[in-house]
Amino acid sequence: MFLSAWHRLLYIYIKYIIVMNKNIINYKYLYFILFYFILFFVLNI
C-alpha cells in the first residue's frame, strides 16, 4: 500500500520534471533520481 503510493508520487514527480524542464542537465538529474529510487528499493527489500 505504501509502496504503491510512493510509486505514484515518484511518477508524478518525474512527470513534473519532464514537463517543466527539458534540458539535458535535467535529464541527468532525472536519471540520478531513478538510480536513487532503485537503490532505495533494493536496500529496503
JSON list of C-alpha atoms in Angstrom, two decimals:
[
{"chain": "A", "resi": 1, "resn": "MET", "atom": "CA", "xyz": [0.00, 0.00, 0.00]},
{"chain": "A", "resi": 2, "resn": "PHE", "atom": "CA", "xyz": [2.77, 2.40, 0.96]},
{"chain": "A", "resi": 3, "resn": "LEU", "atom": "CA", "xyz": [4.92, 1.22, -1.94]},
{"chain": "A", "resi": 4, "resn": "SER", "atom": "CA", "xyz": [2.11, 1.90, -4.41]},
{"chain": "A", "resi": 5, "resn": "ALA", "atom": "CA", "xyz": [1.62, 5.42, -3.06]},
{"chain": "A", "resi": 6, "resn": "TRP", "atom": "CA", "xyz": [5.40, 6.04, -3.17]},
{"chain": "A", "resi": 7, "resn": "HIS", "atom": "CA", "xyz": [5.46, 4.77, -6.76]},
{"chain": "A", "resi": 8, "resn": "ARG", "atom": "CA", "xyz": [2.64, 7.11, -7.74]},
{"chain": "A", "resi": 9, "resn": "LEU", "atom": "CA", "xyz": [4.31, 10.08, -6.05]},
{"chain": "A", "resi": 10, "resn": "LEU", "atom": "CA", "xyz": [7.60, 9.32, -7.80]},
{"chain": "A", "resi": 11, "resn": "TYR", "atom": "CA", "xyz": [5.80, 9.04, -11.15]},
{"chain": "A", "resi": 12, "resn": "ILE", "atom": "CA", "xyz": [4.13, 12.44, -10.66]},
{"chain": "A", "resi": 13, "resn": "TYR", "atom": "CA", "xyz": [7.47, 13.98, -9.63]},
{"chain": "A", "resi": 14, "resn": "ILE", "atom": "CA", "xyz": [9.28, 12.58, -12.69]},
{"chain": "A", "resi": 15, "resn": "LYS", "atom": "CA", "xyz": [6.44, 13.68, -14.97]},
{"chain": "A", "resi": 16, "resn": "TYR", "atom": "CA", "xyz": [6.66, 17.17, -13.45]},
{"chain": "A", "resi": 17, "resn": "ILE", "atom": "CA", "xyz": [10.42, 17.31, -14.11]},
{"chain": "A", "resi": 18, "resn": "ILE", "atom": "CA", "xyz": [9.97, 16.16, -17.71]},
{"chain": "A", "resi": 19, "resn": "VAL", "atom": "CA", "xyz": [7.20, 18.67, -18.42]},
{"chain": "A", "resi": 20, "resn": "MET", "atom": "CA", "xyz": [8.73, 21.67, -16.66]},
{"chain": "A", "resi": 21, "resn": "ASN", "atom": "CA", "xyz": [12.38, 21.15, -17.59]},
{"chain": "A", "resi": 22, "resn": "LYS", "atom": "CA", "xyz": [13.52, 19.96, -20.99]},
{"chain": "A", "resi": 23, "resn": "ASN", "atom": "CA", "xyz": [17.29, 20.20, -20.73]},
{"chain": "A", "resi": 24, "resn": "ILE", "atom": "CA", "xyz": [19.99, 17.55, -20.91]},
{"chain": "A", "resi": 25, "resn": "ILE", "atom": "CA", "xyz": [21.18, 18.55, -17.44]},
{"chain": "A", "resi": 26, "resn": "ASN", "atom": "CA", "xyz": [17.73, 17.94, -16.02]},
{"chain": "A", "resi": 27, "resn": "TYR", "atom": "CA", "xyz": [17.57, 14.55, -17.71]},
{"chain": "A", "resi": 28, "resn": "LYS", "atom": "CA", "xyz": [20.82, 13.68, -15.95]},
{"chain": "A", "resi": 29, "resn": "TYR", "atom": "CA", "xyz": [19.14, 14.80, -12.73]},
{"chain": "A", "resi": 30, "resn": "LEU", "atom": "CA", "xyz": [16.14, 12.60, -13.58]},
{"chain": "A", "resi": 31, "resn": "TYR", "atom": "CA", "xyz": [18.42, 9.60, -14.09]},
{"chain": "A", "resi": 32, "resn": "PHE", "atom": "CA", "xyz": [20.04, 10.34, -10.73]},
{"chain": "A", "resi": 33, "resn": "ILE", "atom": "CA", "xyz": [16.60, 10.28, -9.06]},
{"chain": "A", "resi": 34, "resn": "LEU", "atom": "CA", "xyz": [15.74, 7.00, -10.79]},
{"chain": "A", "resi": 35, "resn": "PHE", "atom": "CA", "xyz": [19.05, 5.50, -9.67]},
{"chain": "A", "resi": 36, "resn": "TYR", "atom": "CA", "xyz": [18.42, 6.66, -6.09]},
{"chain": "A", "resi": 37, "resn": "PHE", "atom": "CA", "xyz": [14.90, 5.18, -6.13]},
{"chain": "A", "resi": 38, "resn": "ILE", "atom": "CA", "xyz": [16.17, 1.81, -7.41]},
{"chain": "A", "resi": 39, "resn": "LEU", "atom": "CA", "xyz": [18.92, 1.79, -4.77]},
{"chain": "A", "resi": 40, "resn": "PHE", "atom": "CA", "xyz": [16.40, 2.72, -2.06]},
{"chain": "A", "resi": 41, "resn": "PHE", "atom": "CA", "xyz": [14.02, -0.02, -3.24]},
{"chain": "A", "resi": 42, "resn": "VAL", "atom": "CA", "xyz": [16.72, -2.71, -3.29]},
{"chain": "A", "resi": 43, "resn": "LEU", "atom": "CA", "xyz": [18.09, -1.77, 0.14]},
{"chain": "A", "resi": 44, "resn": "ASN", "atom": "CA", "xyz": [14.62, -1.90, 1.69]},
{"chain": "A", "resi": 45, "resn": "ILE", "atom": "CA", "xyz": [13.98, -5.37, 0.29]}
]
